[in-house]
Amino acid sequence: MDNTTCYCRNPQCPLYGRMAPYAQLKFRGWHRHAARFRCQVCPGLVSARTGTAYAGIRTDATAYLRGATALAEGMSIRATGRLLSVDKDTVNHWLPVLGYIVSTSCGISFVICMYASAVG
């Protein structure tokens, strides 16, 4: 995980929104295989996954990436669930997360963006 884009998300913190090297974040440990940081100015905790396509996802990162790629290539929700041995409702939960990341970062269709990230 790239932690250079992590910042304190507490609006009352004087370092709110400041990224590395100005952010004073100290490694705090791991939570669900994601690095967590604590702000040295306020008691705020920051996950390295926040603001990424992996935010809020409890599935293994490799399985999630395979599922996102399968969905981008046109595989149905049920078929993706069978492929990864996860429930269709789990796959369905990924759609708003992936759609939000695509709409805010790529500005193009979901299929093109996921294909570009899988290839490049």
PDB file of C-alpha atoms in Angstrom:
ATOM      1  CA  MET A   1       0.000   0.000   0.000  1.00  0.00           C
ATOM      2  CA  ASP A   2       1.179   3.455  -0.823  1.00  0.00           C
ATOM      3  CA  ASN A   3       1.012   5.521   2.374  1.00  0.00           C
ATOM      4  CA  THR A   4       2.230   8.773   0.839  1.00  0.00           C
ATOM      5  CA  THR A   5      -1.366   9.746   0.095  1.00  0.00           C
ATOM      6  CA  CYS A   6      -2.617   9.099   3.658  1.00  0.00           C
ATOM      7  CA  TYR A   7      -3.657  12.100   5.711  1.00  0.00           C
ATOM      8  CA  CYS A   8      -5.480  12.879   8.945  1.00  0.00           C
ATOM      9  CA  ARG A   9      -9.221  12.885   8.281  1.00  0.00           C
ATOM     10  CA  ASN A  10     -10.204  14.670  11.496  1.00  0.00           C
ATOM     11  CA  PRO A  11     -11.524  18.139  10.473  1.00  0.00           C
ATOM     12  CA  GLN A  12     -10.542  19.588  13.888  1.00  0.00           C
ATOM     13  CA  CYS A  13      -6.893  18.506  13.485  1.00  0.00           C
ATOM     14  CA  PRO A  14      -4.401  21.242  12.494  1.00  0.00           C
ATOM     15  CA  LEU A  15      -2.859  18.780  10.009  1.00  0.00           C
ATOM     16  CA  TYR A  16      -6.193  17.854   8.394  1.00  0.00           C
ATOM     17  CA  GLY A  17      -5.686  17.050   4.710  1.00  0.00           C
ATOM     18  CA  ARG A  18      -1.895  17.370   4.761  1.00  0.00           C
ATOM     19  CA  MET A  19      -0.137  14.468   3.080  1.00  0.00           C
ATOM     20  CA  ALA A  20       3.419  13.169   3.345  1.00  0.00           C
ATOM     21  CA  PRO A  21       5.933  14.543   4.133  1.00  0.00           C
ATOM     22  CA  TYR A  22       3.908  17.119   6.135  1.00  0.00           C
ATOM     23  CA  ALA A  23       1.502  14.674   7.770  1.00  0.00           C
ATOM     24  CA  GLN A  24       2.657  13.374  11.124  1.00  0.00           C
ATOM     25  CA  LEU A  25       1.370   9.829  10.878  1.00  0.00           C
ATOM     26  CA  LYS A  26       2.949   6.961  12.765  1.00  0.00           C
ATOM     27  CA  PHE A  27       2.438   3.305  11.895  1.00  0.00           C
ATOM     28  CA  ARG A  28      -0.069   1.824  14.363  1.00  0.00           C
ATOM     29  CA  GLY A  29      -0.472  -1.758  13.147  1.00  0.00           C
ATOM     30  CA  TRP A  30      -2.602  -3.796  10.829  1.00  0.00           C
ATOM     31  CA  HIS A  31      -6.367  -4.146  10.532  1.00  0.00           C
ATOM     32  CA  ARG A  32      -7.686  -6.746   8.073  1.00  0.00           C
ATOM     33  CA  HIS A  33      -4.376  -6.807   6.224  1.00  0.00           C
ATOM     34  CA  ALA A  34      -4.319  -3.039   5.765  1.00  0.00           C
ATOM     35  CA  ALA A  35      -1.839  -0.696   7.408  1.00  0.00           C
ATOM     36  CA  ARG A  36      -3.218   1.763   9.972  1.00  0.00           C
ATOM     37  CA  PHE A  37      -1.636   5.009  11.080  1.00  0.00           C
ATOM     38  CA  ARG A  38      -2.211   7.291  14.074  1.00  0.00           C
ATOM     39  CA  CYS A  39      -1.976  11.059  13.792  1.00  0.00           C
ATOM     40  CA  GLN A  40       0.633  12.429  16.193  1.00  0.00           C
ATOM     41  CA  VAL A  41      -1.327  15.667  16.738  1.00  0.00           C
ATOM     42  CA  CYS A  42      -4.820  14.275  17.405  1.00  0.00           C
ATOM     43  CA  PRO A  43      -6.123  10.805  18.327  1.00  0.00           C
ATOM     44  CA  GLY A  44      -7.269  10.095  14.756  1.00  0.00           C
ATOM     45  CA  LEU A  45      -6.652   6.728  13.068  1.00  0.00           C
ATOM     46  CA  VAL A  46      -6.126   6.443   9.324  1.00  0.00           C
ATOM     47  CA  SER A  47      -6.365   3.298   7.206  1.00  0.00           C
ATOM     48  CA  ALA A  48      -4.189   3.046   4.108  1.00  0.00           C
ATOM     49  CA  ARG A  49      -7.230   1.661   2.235  1.00  0.00           C
ATOM     50  CA  THR A  50      -9.455   4.692   2.798  1.00  0.00           C
ATOM     51  CA  GLY A  51     -10.210   6.456  -0.462  1.00  0.00           C
ATOM     52  CA  THR A  52      -9.257   3.455  -2.606  1.00  0.00           C
ATOM     53  CA  ALA A  53     -11.268   0.725  -4.320  1.00  0.00           C
ATOM     54  CA  TYR A  54     -10.341  -1.550  -1.384  1.00  0.00           C
ATOM     55  CA  ALA A  55     -12.050   0.608   1.264  1.00  0.00           C
ATOM     56  CA  GLY A  56     -14.653  -1.327   3.238  1.00  0.00           C
ATOM     57  CA  ILE A  57     -13.951  -4.610   1.461  1.00  0.00           C
ATOM     58  CA  ARG A  58     -13.556  -7.621   3.752  1.00  0.00           C
ATOM     59  CA  THR A  59     -12.745 -10.125   1.024  1.00  0.00           C
ATOM     60  CA  ASP A  60      -9.143 -11.093   0.350  1.00  0.00           C
ATOM     61  CA  ALA A  61      -7.519  -8.439  -1.858  1.00  0.00           C
ATOM     62  CA  THR A  62      -6.487 -10.940  -4.546  1.00  0.00           C
ATOM     63  CA  ALA A  63      -9.997 -12.393  -4.798  1.00  0.00           C
ATOM     64  CA  TYR A  64     -11.474  -8.886  -4.879  1.00  0.00           C
ATOM     65  CA  LEU A  65      -9.182  -7.838  -7.724  1.00  0.00           C
ATOM     66  CA  ARG A  66     -10.039 -10.999  -9.681  1.00  0.00           C
ATOM     67  CA  GLY A  67     -13.719 -10.317  -9.100  1.00  0.00           C
ATOM     68  CA  ALA A  68     -13.464  -6.686 -10.195  1.00  0.00           C
ATOM     69  CA  THR A  69     -11.645  -7.767 -13.341  1.00  0.00           C
ATOM     70  CA  ALA A  70     -14.244 -10.458 -14.083  1.00  0.00           C
ATOM     71  CA  LEU A  71     -17.067  -7.944 -13.660  1.00  0.00           C
ATOM     72  CA  ALA A  72     -15.272  -5.459 -15.907  1.00  0.00           C
ATOM     73  CA  GLU A  73     -14.955  -8.106 -18.600  1.00  0.00           C
ATOM     74  CA  GLY A  74     -18.702  -8.686 -18.543  1.00  0.00           C
ATOM     75  CA  MET A  75     -19.089 -11.696 -16.270  1.00  0.00           C
ATOM     76  CA  SER A  76     -22.380 -11.768 -14.373  1.00  0.00           C
ATOM     77  CA  ILE A  77     -22.622 -11.245 -10.626  1.00  0.00           C
ATOM     78  CA  ARG A  78     -23.640 -14.852  -9.988  1.00  0.00           C
ATOM     79  CA  ALA A  79     -20.880 -16.268 -12.217  1.00  0.00           C
ATOM     80  CA  THR A  80     -18.293 -14.069 -10.496  1.00  0.00           C
ATOM     81  CA  GLY A  81     -19.489 -15.335  -7.114  1.00  0.00           C
ATOM     82  CA  ARG A  82     -19.195 -18.947  -8.269  1.00  0.00           C
ATOM     83  CA  LEU A  83     -15.734 -18.321  -9.728  1.00  0.00           C
ATOM     84  CA  LEU A  84     -14.435 -16.858  -6.452  1.00  0.00           C
ATOM     85  CA  SER A  85     -16.498 -19.070  -4.103  1.00  0.00           C
ATOM     86  CA  VAL A  86     -18.207 -16.068  -2.517  1.00  0.00           C
ATOM     87  CA  ASP A  87     -21.873 -15.223  -2.174  1.00  0.00           C
ATOM     88  CA  LYS A  88     -23.534 -13.220  -4.967  1.00  0.00           C
ATOM     89  CA  ASP A  89     -24.537 -10.632  -2.377  1.00  0.00           C
ATOM     90  CA  THR A  90     -20.862 -10.095  -1.553  1.00  0.00           C
ATOM     91  CA  VAL A  91     -20.113  -9.424  -5.217  1.00  0.00           C
ATOM     92  CA  ASN A  92     -23.154  -7.157  -5.397  1.00  0.00           C
ATOM     93  CA  HIS A  93     -21.742  -5.142  -2.465  1.00  0.00           C
ATOM     94  CA  TRP A  94     -18.597  -4.412  -4.492  1.00  0.00           C
ATOM     95  CA  LEU A  95     -20.490  -2.682  -7.327  1.00  0.00           C
ATOM     96  CA  PRO A  96     -21.231   0.672  -5.615  1.00  0.00           C
ATOM     97  CA  VAL A  97     -17.684   0.796  -4.242  1.00  0.00           C
ATOM     98  CA  LEU A  98     -16.134   0.139  -7.644  1.00  0.00           C
ATOM     99  CA  GLY A  99     -18.549   2.491  -9.367  1.00  0.00           C
ATOM    100  CA  TYR A 100     -17.770   5.335  -6.956  1.00  0.00           C
ATOM    101  CA  ILE A 101     -14.008   4.938  -7.376  1.00  0.00           C
ATOM    102  CA  VAL A 102     -14.362   4.861 -11.157  1.00  0.00           C
ATOM    103  CA  SER A 103     -16.640   7.892 -11.287  1.00  0.00           C
ATOM    104  CA  THR A 104     -14.388  10.005  -9.055  1.00  0.00           C
ATOM    105  CA  SER A 105     -10.991   8.980 -10.378  1.00  0.00           C
ATOM    106  CA  CYS A 106     -11.347   7.865 -13.985  1.00  0.00           C
ATOM    107  CA  GLY A 107     -14.300   9.802 -15.306  1.00  0.00           C
ATOM    108  CA  ILE A 108     -14.846   7.081 -17.911  1.00  0.00           C
ATOM    109  CA  SER A 109     -16.813   3.862 -18.044  1.00  0.00           C
ATOM    110  CA  PHE A 110     -16.233   1.080 -15.521  1.00  0.00           C
ATOM    111  CA  VAL A 111     -15.154  -1.442 -18.158  1.00  0.00           C
ATOM    112  CA  ILE A 112     -12.464   0.765 -19.706  1.00  0.00           C
ATOM    113  CA  CYS A 113     -11.076   1.866 -16.345  1.00  0.00           C
ATOM    114  CA  MET A 114     -10.839  -1.663 -14.907  1.00  0.00           C
ATOM    115  CA  TYR A 115      -9.290  -2.964 -18.139  1.00  0.00           C
ATOM    116  CA  ALA A 116      -6.670  -0.210 -18.045  1.00  0.00           C
ATOM    117  CA  SER A 117      -5.789  -0.936 -14.419  1.00  0.00           C
ATOM    118  CA  ALA A 118      -5.575  -4.686 -15.062  1.00  0.00           C
ATOM    119  CA  VAL A 119      -3.368  -4.277 -18.139  1.00  0.00           C
ATOM    120  CA  GLY A 120      -1.227  -1.394 -16.959  1.00  0.00           C
TER     121      GLY A 120
END
